XYZ file of C-alpha atoms in Angstrom:
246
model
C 72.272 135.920 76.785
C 71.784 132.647 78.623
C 71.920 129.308 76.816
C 69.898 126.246 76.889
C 70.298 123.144 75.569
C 69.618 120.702 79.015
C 66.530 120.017 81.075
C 68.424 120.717 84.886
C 70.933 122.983 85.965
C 73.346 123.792 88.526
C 75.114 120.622 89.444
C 78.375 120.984 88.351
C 79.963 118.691 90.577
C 78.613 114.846 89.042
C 79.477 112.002 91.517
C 79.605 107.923 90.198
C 77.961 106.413 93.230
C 78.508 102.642 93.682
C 75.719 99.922 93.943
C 75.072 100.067 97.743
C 71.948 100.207 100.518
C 73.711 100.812 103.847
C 72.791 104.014 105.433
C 74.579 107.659 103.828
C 74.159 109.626 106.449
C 75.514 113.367 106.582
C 79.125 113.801 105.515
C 79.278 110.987 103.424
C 79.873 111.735 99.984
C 76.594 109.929 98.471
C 74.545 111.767 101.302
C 73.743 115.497 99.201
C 72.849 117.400 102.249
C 77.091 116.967 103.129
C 77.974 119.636 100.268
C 76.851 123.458 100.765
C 75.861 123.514 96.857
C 73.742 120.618 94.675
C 75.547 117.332 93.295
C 74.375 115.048 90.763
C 74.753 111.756 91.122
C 74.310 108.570 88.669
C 74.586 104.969 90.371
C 76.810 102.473 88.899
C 74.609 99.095 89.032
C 76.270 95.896 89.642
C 79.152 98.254 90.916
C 79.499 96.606 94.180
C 81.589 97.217 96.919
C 82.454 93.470 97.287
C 83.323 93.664 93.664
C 85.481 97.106 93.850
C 87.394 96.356 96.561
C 87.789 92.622 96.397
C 90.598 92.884 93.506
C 91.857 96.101 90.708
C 91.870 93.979 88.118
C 87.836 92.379 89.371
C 86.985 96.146 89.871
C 88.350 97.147 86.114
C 85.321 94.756 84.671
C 83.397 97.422 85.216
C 85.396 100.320 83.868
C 83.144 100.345 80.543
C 79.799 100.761 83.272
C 81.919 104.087 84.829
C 83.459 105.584 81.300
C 79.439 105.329 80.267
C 78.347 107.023 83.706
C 80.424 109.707 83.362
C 80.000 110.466 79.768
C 76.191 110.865 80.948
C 76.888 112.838 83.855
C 78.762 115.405 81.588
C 76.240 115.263 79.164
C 73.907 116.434 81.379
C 76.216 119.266 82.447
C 78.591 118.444 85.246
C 82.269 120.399 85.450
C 83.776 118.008 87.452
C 83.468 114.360 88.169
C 84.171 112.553 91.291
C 83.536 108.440 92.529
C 81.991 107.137 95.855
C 85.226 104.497 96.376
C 88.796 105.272 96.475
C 89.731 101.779 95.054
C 88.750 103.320 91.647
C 91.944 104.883 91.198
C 92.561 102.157 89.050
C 89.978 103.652 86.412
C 91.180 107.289 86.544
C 93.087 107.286 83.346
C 90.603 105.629 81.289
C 87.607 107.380 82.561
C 89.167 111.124 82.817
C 90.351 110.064 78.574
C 86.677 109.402 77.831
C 85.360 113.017 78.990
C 86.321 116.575 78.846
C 85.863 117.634 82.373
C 88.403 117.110 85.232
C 87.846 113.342 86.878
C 89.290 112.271 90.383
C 88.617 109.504 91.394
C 89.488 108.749 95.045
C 90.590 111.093 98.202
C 94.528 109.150 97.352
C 95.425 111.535 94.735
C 95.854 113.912 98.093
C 98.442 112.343 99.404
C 101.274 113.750 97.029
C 100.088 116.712 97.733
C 100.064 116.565 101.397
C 103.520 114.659 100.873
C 104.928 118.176 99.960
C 102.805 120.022 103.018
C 104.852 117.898 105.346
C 108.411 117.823 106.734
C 110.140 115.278 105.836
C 110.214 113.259 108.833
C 106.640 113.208 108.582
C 104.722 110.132 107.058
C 100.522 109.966 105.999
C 98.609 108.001 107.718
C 95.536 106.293 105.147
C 92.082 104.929 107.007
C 90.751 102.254 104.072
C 87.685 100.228 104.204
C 90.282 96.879 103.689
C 93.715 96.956 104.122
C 94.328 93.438 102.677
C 92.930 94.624 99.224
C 94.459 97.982 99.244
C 97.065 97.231 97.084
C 100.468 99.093 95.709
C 98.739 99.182 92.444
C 95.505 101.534 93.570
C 98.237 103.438 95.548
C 100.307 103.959 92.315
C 97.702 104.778 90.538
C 97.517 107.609 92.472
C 100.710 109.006 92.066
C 101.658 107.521 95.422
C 105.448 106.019 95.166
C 106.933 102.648 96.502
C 109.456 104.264 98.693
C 106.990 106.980 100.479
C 106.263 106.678 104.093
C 102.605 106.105 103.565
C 101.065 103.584 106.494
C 97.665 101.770 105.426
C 95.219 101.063 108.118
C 91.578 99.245 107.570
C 88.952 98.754 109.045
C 87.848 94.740 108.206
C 88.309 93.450 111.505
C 85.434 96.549 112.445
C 82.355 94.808 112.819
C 79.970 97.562 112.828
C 81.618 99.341 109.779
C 82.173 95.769 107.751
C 78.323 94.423 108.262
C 77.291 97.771 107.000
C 79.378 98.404 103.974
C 80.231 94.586 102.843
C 77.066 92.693 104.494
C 74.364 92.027 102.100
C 70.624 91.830 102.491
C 69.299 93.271 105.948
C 73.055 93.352 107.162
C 73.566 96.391 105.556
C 70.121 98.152 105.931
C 71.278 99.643 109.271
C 73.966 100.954 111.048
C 74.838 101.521 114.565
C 76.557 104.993 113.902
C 78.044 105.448 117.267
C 80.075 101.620 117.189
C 80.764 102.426 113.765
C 82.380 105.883 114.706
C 84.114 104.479 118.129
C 85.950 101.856 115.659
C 86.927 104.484 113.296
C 88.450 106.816 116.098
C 89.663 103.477 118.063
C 91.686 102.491 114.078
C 93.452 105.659 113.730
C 94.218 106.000 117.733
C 96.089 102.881 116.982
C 97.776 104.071 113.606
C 99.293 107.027 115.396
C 100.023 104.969 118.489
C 102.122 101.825 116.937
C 103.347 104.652 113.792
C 105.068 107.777 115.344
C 105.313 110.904 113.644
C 102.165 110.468 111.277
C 101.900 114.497 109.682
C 97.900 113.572 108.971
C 95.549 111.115 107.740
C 93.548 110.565 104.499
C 90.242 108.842 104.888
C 90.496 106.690 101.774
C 87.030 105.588 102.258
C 84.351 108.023 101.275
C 82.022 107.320 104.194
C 84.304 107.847 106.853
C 83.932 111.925 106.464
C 80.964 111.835 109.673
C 83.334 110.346 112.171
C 86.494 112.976 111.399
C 85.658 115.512 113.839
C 85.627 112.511 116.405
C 88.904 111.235 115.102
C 90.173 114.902 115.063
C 89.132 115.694 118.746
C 91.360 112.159 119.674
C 94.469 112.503 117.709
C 94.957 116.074 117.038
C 95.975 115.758 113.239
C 93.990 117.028 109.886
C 92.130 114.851 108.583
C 91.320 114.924 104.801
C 88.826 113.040 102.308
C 86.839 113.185 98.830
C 85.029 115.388 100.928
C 87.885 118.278 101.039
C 88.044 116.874 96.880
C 85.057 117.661 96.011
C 84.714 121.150 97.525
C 88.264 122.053 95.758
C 86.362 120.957 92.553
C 83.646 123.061 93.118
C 85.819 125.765 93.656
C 87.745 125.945 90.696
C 85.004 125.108 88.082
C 82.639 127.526 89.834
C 85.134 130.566 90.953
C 83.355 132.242 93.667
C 82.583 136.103 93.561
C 84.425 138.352 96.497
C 83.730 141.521 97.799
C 83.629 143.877 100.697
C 86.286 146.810 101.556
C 90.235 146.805 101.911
């Protein structure tokens, strides 16, 4: 007997999208053509990414905006709820207390995991939109400790990448993909270069996903992101069905 009770279904995965208008193109995680099964998304207005990632405690003003996004998004049926920033780690308690359904926030709470994948004498590399405003507290927040070898990277001094996602008005209308990708692989050439024995890299930011086959082709290492996130959400909440012979 099926039940009712909403007007659309079949996005389980619901996604808090920040306030933005530079291009999403294909892989990144507001772009819905990047996932193999529908999203639903609900934009956070006013949610900026000059106010996310300028400061936590700036980017917590808006925590009531997100715990009233996502209380929507589950309302209208979502399993699992996901963000468009990894600075919002510094929301995930509040917002996963105000709904039922599993919340993560940002591609950081991989990197305990990944801690454990490694040897020991291997560190994690992060990619972040702004190193400078990546601070010990978002990295906390994310279960990531003091003493871990964990070694930020940003991309502000990008020019490409920073007009696009911090300029406002017609700055951030376009985007030259290719600079934008050739500064992402050029960022984490570097990392690996002045940081020996990086195990992998986590793209903190959630619009870096297009540019890691390029980054993968350079360095050699996994790469993961909301992207791999989101389809482990997916997953779980909607168990696929197996068969064929032994």
């Amino acid at each position: 007997m099926a039940k009712g009770g909403r007007a659309v279904y079949g996005e389980a995965i619901g996604i808090l999208v920040l306030d933005t208008s530079f291009p999403r193109i294909p892989g990144d995680v507001a772009n819905a053509t990047t996932f193999d099964f529908p999203v639903r998304y609900h934009v956070i207005d006013a949610a900026t990414p000059e106010k996310i990632v300028s400061e936590a405690d700036r980017a917590r003003a808006l925590l009531p905006a997100f715990i009233e996004g996502a209380r929507l998004l589950e309302k209208q049926g979502v399993r699992a709820i996901t963000t468009t920033c990894g600075f919002l780690t510094v929301m995930q308690k509040e917002i996963a207390a105000a709904v039922s359904v599993p919340v993560v926030t940002s591609s950081l709470f991989l990197i305990p995991l990944l801690r454990s994948m490694l040897d020991s004498e291997r560190s994690i590399g992060v990619l972040t939109a702004h190193s400078g405003k990546l601070s010990p507290e978002h990295l906390i927040a994310a279960g990531v400790q003091p003493n871990w070898a964990v070694h930020v990277r940003g991309l502000e001094e990008s020019p490409a990448f920073s007009r696009a996602i911090f300029g406002k008005g017609d700055d951030c209308i376009e985007m030259n993909v290719d600079q934008v990708e050739a500064e992402v692989v050029s960022e984490c050439r570097k990392l690996v270069d002045d940081v020996p024995g990086i195990g992998c890299i986590v793209f903190e930011c959630t619009n870096l996903q297009p540019y890691a086959p390029a980054v993968q082709a350079r360095i050699g290492l996994p790469i993961f992101g909301i992207y791999h996130l989101v389809n482990l959400l997916q997953s779980g909440i909607v168990c696929p069905r197996f068969s064929g012979y032994m």
